[in-house]
XYZ file of C-alpha atoms in Angstrom:
440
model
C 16.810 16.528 -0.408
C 14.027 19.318 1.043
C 16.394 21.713 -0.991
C 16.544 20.102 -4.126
C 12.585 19.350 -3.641
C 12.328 23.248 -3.108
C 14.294 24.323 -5.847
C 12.752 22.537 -8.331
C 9.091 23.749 -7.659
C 10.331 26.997 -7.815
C 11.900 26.901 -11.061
C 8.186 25.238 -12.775
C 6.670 28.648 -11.144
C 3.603 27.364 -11.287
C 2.875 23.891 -10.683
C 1.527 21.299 -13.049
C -1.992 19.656 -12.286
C -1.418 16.613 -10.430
C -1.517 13.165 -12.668
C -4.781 11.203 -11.623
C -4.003 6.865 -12.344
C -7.352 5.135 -12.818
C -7.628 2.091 -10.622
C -9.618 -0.682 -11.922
C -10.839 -3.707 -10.427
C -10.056 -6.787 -11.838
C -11.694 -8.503 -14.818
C -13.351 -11.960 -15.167
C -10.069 -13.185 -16.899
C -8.108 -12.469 -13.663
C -5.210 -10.590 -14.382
C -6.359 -8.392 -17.291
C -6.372 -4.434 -16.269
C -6.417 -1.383 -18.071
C -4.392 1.870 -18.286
C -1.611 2.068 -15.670
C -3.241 0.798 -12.363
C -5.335 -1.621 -10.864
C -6.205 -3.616 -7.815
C -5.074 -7.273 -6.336
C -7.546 -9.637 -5.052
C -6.746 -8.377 -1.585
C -7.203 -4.434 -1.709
C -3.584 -3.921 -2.262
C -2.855 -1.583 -5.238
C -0.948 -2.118 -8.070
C 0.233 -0.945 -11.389
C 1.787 -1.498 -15.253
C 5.632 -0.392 -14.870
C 7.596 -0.893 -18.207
C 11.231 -1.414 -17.961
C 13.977 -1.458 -20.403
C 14.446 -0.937 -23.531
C 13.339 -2.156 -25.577
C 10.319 -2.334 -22.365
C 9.628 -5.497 -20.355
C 5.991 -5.247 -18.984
C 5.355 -5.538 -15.182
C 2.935 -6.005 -12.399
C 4.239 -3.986 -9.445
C 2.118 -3.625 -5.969
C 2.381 -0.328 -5.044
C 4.462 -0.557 -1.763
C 4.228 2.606 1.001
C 6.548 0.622 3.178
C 9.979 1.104 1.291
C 11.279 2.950 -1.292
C 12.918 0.297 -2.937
C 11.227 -1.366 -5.981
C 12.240 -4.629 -7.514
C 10.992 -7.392 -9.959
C 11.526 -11.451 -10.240
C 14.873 -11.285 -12.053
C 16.008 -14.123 -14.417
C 18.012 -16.437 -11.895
C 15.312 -16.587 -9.346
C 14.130 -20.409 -9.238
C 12.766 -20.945 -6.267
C 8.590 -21.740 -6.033
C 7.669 -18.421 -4.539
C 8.758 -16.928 -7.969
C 6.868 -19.022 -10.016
C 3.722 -17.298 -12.273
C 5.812 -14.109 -12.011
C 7.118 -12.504 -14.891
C 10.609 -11.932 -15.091
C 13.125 -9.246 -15.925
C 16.048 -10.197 -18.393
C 18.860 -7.209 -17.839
C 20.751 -9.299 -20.936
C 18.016 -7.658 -23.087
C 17.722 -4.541 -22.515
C 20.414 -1.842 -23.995
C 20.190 0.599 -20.848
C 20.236 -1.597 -17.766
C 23.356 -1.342 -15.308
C 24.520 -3.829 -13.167
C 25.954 -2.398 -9.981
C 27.253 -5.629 -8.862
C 25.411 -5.325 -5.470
C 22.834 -7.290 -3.943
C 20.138 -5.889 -1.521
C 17.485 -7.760 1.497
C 14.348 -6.173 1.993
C 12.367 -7.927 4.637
C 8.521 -7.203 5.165
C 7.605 -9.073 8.279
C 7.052 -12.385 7.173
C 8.166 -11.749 3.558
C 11.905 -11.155 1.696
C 13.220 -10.625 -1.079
C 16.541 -10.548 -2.138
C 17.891 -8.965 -5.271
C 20.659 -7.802 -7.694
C 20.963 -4.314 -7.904
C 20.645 -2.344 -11.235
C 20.003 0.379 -12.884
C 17.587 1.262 -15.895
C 14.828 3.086 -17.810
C 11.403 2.909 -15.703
C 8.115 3.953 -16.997
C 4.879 4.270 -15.115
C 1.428 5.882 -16.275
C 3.692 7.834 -18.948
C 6.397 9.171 -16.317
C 9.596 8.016 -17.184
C 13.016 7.505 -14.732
C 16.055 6.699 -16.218
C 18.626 5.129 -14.583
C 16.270 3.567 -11.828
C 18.019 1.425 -9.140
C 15.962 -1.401 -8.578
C 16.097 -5.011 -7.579
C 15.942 -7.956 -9.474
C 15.118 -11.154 -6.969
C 17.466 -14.252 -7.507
C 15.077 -15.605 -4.019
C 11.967 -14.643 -2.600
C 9.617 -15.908 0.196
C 6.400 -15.434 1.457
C 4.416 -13.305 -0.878
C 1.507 -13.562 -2.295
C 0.410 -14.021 -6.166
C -0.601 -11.851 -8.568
C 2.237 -9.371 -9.059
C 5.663 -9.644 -10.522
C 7.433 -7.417 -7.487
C 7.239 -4.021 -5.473
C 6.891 -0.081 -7.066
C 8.723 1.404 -3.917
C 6.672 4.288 -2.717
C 7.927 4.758 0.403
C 11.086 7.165 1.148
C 14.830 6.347 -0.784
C 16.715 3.940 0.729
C 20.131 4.553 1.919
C 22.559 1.942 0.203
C 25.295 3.021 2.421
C 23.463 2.577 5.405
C 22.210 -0.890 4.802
C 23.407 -4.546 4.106
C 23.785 -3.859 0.188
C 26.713 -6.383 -0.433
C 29.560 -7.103 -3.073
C 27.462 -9.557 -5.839
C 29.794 -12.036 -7.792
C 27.107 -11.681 -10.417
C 28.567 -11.448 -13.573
C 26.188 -11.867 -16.171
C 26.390 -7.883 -17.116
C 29.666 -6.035 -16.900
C 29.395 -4.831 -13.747
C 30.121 -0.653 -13.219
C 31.239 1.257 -10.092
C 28.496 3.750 -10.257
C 26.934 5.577 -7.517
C 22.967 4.435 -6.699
C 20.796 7.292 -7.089
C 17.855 7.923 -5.005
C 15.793 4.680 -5.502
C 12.168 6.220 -4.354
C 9.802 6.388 -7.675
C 8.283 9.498 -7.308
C 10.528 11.585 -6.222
C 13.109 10.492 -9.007
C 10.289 11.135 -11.387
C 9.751 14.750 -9.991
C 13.898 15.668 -10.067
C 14.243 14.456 -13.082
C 11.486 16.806 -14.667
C 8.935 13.944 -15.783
C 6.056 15.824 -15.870
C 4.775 16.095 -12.463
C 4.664 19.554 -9.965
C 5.850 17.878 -7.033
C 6.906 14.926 -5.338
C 2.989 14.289 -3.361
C 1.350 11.290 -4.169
C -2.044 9.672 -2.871
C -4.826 7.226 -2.920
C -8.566 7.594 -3.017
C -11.280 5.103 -3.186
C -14.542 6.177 -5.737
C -18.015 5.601 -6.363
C -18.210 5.656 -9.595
C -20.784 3.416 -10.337
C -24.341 2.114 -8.552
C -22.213 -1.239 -7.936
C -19.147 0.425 -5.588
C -19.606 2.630 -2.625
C -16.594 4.082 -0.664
C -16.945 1.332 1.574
C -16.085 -1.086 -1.263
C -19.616 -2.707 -0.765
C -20.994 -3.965 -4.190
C -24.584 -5.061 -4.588
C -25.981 -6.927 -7.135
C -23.552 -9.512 -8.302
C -22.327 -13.000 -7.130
C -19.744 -13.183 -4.863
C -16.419 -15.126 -5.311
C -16.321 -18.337 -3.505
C -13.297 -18.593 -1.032
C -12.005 -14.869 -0.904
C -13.097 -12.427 1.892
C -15.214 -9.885 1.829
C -16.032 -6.727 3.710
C -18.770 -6.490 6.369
C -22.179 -5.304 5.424
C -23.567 -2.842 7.800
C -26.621 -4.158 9.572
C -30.033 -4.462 7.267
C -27.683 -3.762 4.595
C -27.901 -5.618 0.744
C -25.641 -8.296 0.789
C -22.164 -6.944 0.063
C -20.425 -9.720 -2.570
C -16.740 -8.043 -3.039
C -13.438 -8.066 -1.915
C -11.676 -6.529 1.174
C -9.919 -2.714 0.806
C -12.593 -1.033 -0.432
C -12.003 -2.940 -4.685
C -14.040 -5.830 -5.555
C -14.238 -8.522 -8.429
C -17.190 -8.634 -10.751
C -18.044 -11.140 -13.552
C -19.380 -8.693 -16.271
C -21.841 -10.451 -18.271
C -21.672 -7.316 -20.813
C -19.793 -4.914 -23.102
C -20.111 -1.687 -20.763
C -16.970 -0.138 -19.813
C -16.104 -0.303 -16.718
C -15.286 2.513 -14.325
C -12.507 3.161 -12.674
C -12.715 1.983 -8.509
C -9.977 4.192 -7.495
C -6.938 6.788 -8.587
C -3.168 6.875 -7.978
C -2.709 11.025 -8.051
C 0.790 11.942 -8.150
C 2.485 15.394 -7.964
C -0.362 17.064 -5.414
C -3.934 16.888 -4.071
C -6.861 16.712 -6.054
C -8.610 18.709 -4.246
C -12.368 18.475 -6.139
C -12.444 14.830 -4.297
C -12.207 15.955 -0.748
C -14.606 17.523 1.936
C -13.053 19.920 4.243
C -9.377 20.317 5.339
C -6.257 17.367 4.651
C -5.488 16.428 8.499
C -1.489 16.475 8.056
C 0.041 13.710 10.211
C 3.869 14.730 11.395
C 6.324 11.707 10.457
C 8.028 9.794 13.304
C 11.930 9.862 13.460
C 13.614 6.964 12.870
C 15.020 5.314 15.724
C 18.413 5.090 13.685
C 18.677 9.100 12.473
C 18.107 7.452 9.070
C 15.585 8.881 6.830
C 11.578 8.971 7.982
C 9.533 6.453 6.353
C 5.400 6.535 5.846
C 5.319 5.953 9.471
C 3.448 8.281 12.597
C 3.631 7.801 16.243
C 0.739 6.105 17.948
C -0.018 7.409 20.971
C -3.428 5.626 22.219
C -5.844 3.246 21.077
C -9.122 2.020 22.149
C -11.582 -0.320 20.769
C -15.241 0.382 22.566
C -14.720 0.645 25.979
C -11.214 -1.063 26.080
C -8.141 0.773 26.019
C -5.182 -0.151 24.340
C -1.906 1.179 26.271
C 0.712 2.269 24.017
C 4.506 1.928 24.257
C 6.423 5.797 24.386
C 8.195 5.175 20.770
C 5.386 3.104 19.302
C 5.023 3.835 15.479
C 2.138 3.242 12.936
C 3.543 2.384 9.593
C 0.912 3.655 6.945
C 1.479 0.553 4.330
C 0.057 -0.161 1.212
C 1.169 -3.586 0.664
C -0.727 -5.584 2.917
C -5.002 -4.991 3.391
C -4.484 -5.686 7.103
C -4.257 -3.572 10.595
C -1.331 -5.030 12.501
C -1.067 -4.765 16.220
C 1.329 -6.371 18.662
C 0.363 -9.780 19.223
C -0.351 -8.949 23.012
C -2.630 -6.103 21.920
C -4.713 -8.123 19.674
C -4.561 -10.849 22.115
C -6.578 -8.298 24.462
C -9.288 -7.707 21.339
C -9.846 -11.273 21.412
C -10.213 -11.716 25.178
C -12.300 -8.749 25.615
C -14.683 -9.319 22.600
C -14.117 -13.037 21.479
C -13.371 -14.469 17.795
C -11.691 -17.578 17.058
C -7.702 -17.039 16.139
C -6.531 -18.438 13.060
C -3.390 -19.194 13.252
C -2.266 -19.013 9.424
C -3.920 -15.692 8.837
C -3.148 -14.418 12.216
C -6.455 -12.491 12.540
C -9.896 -13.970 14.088
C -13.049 -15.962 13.230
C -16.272 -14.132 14.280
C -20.133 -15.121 13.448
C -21.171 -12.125 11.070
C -24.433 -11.454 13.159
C -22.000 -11.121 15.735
C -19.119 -8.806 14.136
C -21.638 -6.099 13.086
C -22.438 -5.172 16.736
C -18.186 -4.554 17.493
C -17.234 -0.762 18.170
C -15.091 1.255 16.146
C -11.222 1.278 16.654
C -9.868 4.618 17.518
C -6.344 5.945 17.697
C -4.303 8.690 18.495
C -2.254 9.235 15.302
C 0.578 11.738 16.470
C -1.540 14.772 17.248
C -4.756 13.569 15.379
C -7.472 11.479 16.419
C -9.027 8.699 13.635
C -12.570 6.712 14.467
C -12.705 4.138 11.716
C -15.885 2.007 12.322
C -15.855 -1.992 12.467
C -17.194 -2.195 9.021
C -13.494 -1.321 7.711
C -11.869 -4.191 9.314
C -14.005 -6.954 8.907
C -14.669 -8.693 6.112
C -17.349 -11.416 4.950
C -15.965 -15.349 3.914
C -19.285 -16.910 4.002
C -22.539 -15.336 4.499
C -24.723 -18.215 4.611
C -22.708 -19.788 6.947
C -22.364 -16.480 9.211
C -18.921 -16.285 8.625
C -16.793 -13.432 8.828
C -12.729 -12.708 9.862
C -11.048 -9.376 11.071
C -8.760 -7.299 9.542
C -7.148 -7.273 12.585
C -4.296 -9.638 13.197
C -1.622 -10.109 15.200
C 1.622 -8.511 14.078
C 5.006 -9.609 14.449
C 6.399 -6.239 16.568
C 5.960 -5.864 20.210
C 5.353 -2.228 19.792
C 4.490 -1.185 16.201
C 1.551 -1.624 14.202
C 0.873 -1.462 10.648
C -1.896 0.545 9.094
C -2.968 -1.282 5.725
C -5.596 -0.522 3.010
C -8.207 -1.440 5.079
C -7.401 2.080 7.012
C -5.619 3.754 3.761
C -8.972 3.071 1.586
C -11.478 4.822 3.783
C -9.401 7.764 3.263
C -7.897 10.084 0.531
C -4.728 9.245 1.451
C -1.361 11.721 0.821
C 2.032 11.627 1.211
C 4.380 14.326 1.161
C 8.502 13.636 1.450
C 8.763 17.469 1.746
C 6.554 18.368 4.276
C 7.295 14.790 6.164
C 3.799 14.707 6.589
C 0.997 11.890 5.562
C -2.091 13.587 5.192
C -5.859 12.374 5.333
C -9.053 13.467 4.028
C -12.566 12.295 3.958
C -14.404 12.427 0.329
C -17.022 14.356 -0.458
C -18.759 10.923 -1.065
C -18.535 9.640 2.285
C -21.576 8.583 4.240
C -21.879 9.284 7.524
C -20.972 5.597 8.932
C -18.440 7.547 12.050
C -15.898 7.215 10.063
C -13.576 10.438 10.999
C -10.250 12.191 11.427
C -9.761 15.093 13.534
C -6.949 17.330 15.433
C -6.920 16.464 18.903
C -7.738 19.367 21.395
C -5.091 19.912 24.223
C-alpha cells in the first residue's frame, strides 16, 4: 500500500492543493447544513455522501476509528434505525452485492451490515465501486446521522468475521472487496486530491466562535451540554467539541465553524511545526489504525500509571476522552464529581470544575497539556452545573481520544507516513493548551 501511495504522488509531479470542506454548525431547523460538511449536536463531525446512481443522499459521521463506512440499509427494522435515511441497492444501477455481511463494534455500539459495492461521492470526490455496509441491525447510536464515512485505515475482509449472507435481494457476485478506507480509495483512483492526508481544524471565523468553541451572545439550548467558560469569562451558550447551535434571527450567512482538508496540510492555518505522532502496532500484525501509544498521564499532581502496550485511539466519532474505568475512578477519588452512571462521566458544580488542572499525557514520544476547559462542559449554569468529558471507558488499558482533544488541535492523518500529526492554530490563545517533543 506505501508503494502504491508512493507511486502515485510521483506520477502527479507536483501535488494538487489540498481540498478544504467547510464545516457548519447546525441551523435552527435542526438538520439543515450546507455544502459537504457539518457538525452533530455533540462535536462529532459529519458530512453529505451521495451514493448510487442515480444518488441517494446521506448523513455520514465522519468516523477516525475504522475504515469501514456504512448506511441504514432497507431491511433494517429495528428502533435504533428509525429517523435514519435508508439506502435502497434495488435502485441504484451500479451497486454490487457481495453477498457478505460484516460486525463493526464501537464499544457500546454495533452495527451489522450487508456488504456492497457502489459509486460514492463526497465534497465532489467520487469512488466507484466503494465497499460499504448497509445495516439490516444496529444498536446503541446516537441520532442525527444515517451511518459512518470510515476514515480510519482499510479493513481487512479476510482477516475479520465478514460471513457468507443468504441475502438475495441483488444477484449476488464473487468479486474481490477493494480497499474500503474513503480517502485513500479517492486518492488511487485519481479523484482529484495530491495525497491520501486528511485533517480537522476548528475556526474563528466569526465574533460568536472562538477555538475553544465558546459562543457569546446568544441563548443557549436547554438540555444539551456545553463547554466550560474560563473563569470571569462571558457566559459560553454552545455545544461541546469546539461547534455550537445558534438560533439566527437573520438573513446573514453564516460562516463556516470548521474544515475537513483532504489530500495535505493547509499550512496558512497553523503556528509553528506539525508534532508527528508514530502509530502503534497492532497487537494482531494487522494494519495500524488512528491509534498512538500512551505512555503517562497525569492530571495536577496525580499520576496516572500506564499499562506497557496501552494505546490512545485518536477517534472522531465520539466528543469524549475515555480512560479505563479504574483510571477515571482515581480522577473522581482524587478530585470529586458525582458519577453518572448512563453517561459514564461525572457531575461537578461549575464554580468548582474551573479550578481542575489540565490533563497531560505522554503521546508516544510527544507530550500534550490540554487544559480543563476542553473536557468539561456546561448543562446548567444557573444551577452550577457542569459534567466532564471524561468518562469511564470500557478497556482496562486503552483510552480513546475524542473531539474534545481532536478540536483543540489541527488535527492530521497520514496512512503513508503512519503518523497522526498535531498543530496549534495561529488563532490559539494562550489558555496552556500545548503539544511538544519530549526531551530524553
Amino acid at each position: 500500500m506505501k508503494t502504491s501511495f508512493l507511486y502515485l504522488a510521483l506520477l502527479a509531479g507536483v501535488l494538487a492543493d489540498p481540498v478544504s470542506i467547510p464545516l457548519y454548525k447546525r441551523n435552527e431547523n435542526g438538520g439543515i447544513y450546507k455544502a459537504a460538511g457539518k457538525s452533530l449536536e455533540n462535536g462529532v463531525l459529519a458530512g453529505k455522501v451521495k451514493i448510487g446512481s442515480p444518488p441517494q443522499e446521506f448523513t455520514l459521521a465522519f468516523d477516525t476509528t475504522n475504515g469501514y463506512s456504512w448506511v441504514r440499509g432497507h431491511r433494517c427494522k429495528v428502533e435504533n434505525c428509525r429517523e435514519r435515511c435508508t439506502y435502497y441497492a434495488t435502485k441504484s444501477k451500479k451497486a454490487i452485492s457481495t453477498g457478505k455481511k460484516y460486525t463493526v463494534e464501537y464499544g457500546n455500539s454495533v452495527v451489522d451490515t450487508h456488504i456492497y459495492m457502489d459509486t460514492f461521492e463526497f465534497a465532489g470526490l467520487k469512488v466507484k465501486d466503494m465497499p460499504f455496509g448497509g445495516a439490516y441491525k444496529m444498536n446503541g447510536f446516537g441520532t442525527g446521522f444515517d451511518g459512518y464515512l470510515g476514515l480510519g485505515r482499510s479493513v481487512n475482509f479476510n482477516m475479520t468475521s465478514a460471513r457468507t449472507s443468504s441475502y438475495n435481494s441483488l444477484s449476488k457476485r464473487d468479486v474481490a472487496l477493494p480497499e474500503s478506507a474513503f480517502v485513500a480509495n479517492a486518492f488511487n483512483q485519481g479523484s482529484g486530491i495530491g495525497s491520501a492526508m486528511f485533517g480537522f481544524y476548528t475556526t474563528q471565523t466569526t465574533t460568536e466562535f472562538d477555538q475553544s468553541g465558546v459562543i457569546t451572545g446568544q441563548p443557549a439550548n436547554p438540555g444539551v451540554a456545553q463547554p466550560l467558560p474560563v473563569a470571569n469569562a462571558t457566559v459560553p451558550p454552545v455545544t461541546p467539541g469546539g461547534f455550537g447551535i445558534v438560533k439566527r434571527t437573520n438573513t446573514e450567512e453564516e460562516e463556516p465553524a470548521g474544515y475537513l482538508v483532504l489530500g495535505g496540510i493547509d499550512k496558512s492555518i497553523i503556528k509553528g511545526k506539525v508534532q508527528y505522532l508514530r502509530l502503534a502496532d497492532t497487537r494482531d500484525g494487522s494494519e495500524k489504525n488512528w491509534d498512538v501509544c500512551i505512555r503517562h498521564a497525569s492530571i495536577g499532581g496525580m499520576r496516572i500509571k500506564q499499562e506497557e502496550n496501552a494505546i490512545a485511539s485518536i477517534s472522531t466519532s465520539t466528543s469524549f476522552i475515555s480512560m479505563p474505568p479504574h483510571q477515571a475512578d482515581m480522577f473522581q477519588t482524587k478530585f470529586g464529581g458525582v458519577y453518572l452512571p448512563e453517561t459514564k462521566n461525572y457531575a461537578f458544580k461549575c464554580s468548582e470544575a474551573i479550578k481542575l488542572p489540565l490533563l497531560k499525557m505522554t503521546l508516544e514520544d510527544h507530550i500534550v497539556e490540554l487544559p480543563a476547559k476542553y473536557w468539561l462542559s456546561v448543562v446548567d449554569l444557573e444551577n452550577d452545573q457542569c459534567v466532564t468529558k471524561i468518562t469511564r471507558g470500557n478497556s482496562d488499558v486503552d483510552w480513546v481520544l475524542g473531539t474534545s482533544f481532536i478540536n483543540a488541535f489541527y488535527s492530521t492523518f497520514d496512512p503513508e507516513a503512519d503518523t497522526v500529526g498535531l498543530a496549534i492554530k495561529k488563532t490559539q490563545k494562550k489558555d496552556g493548551l500545548r503539544v511538544y517533543r519530549k526531551s530524553h
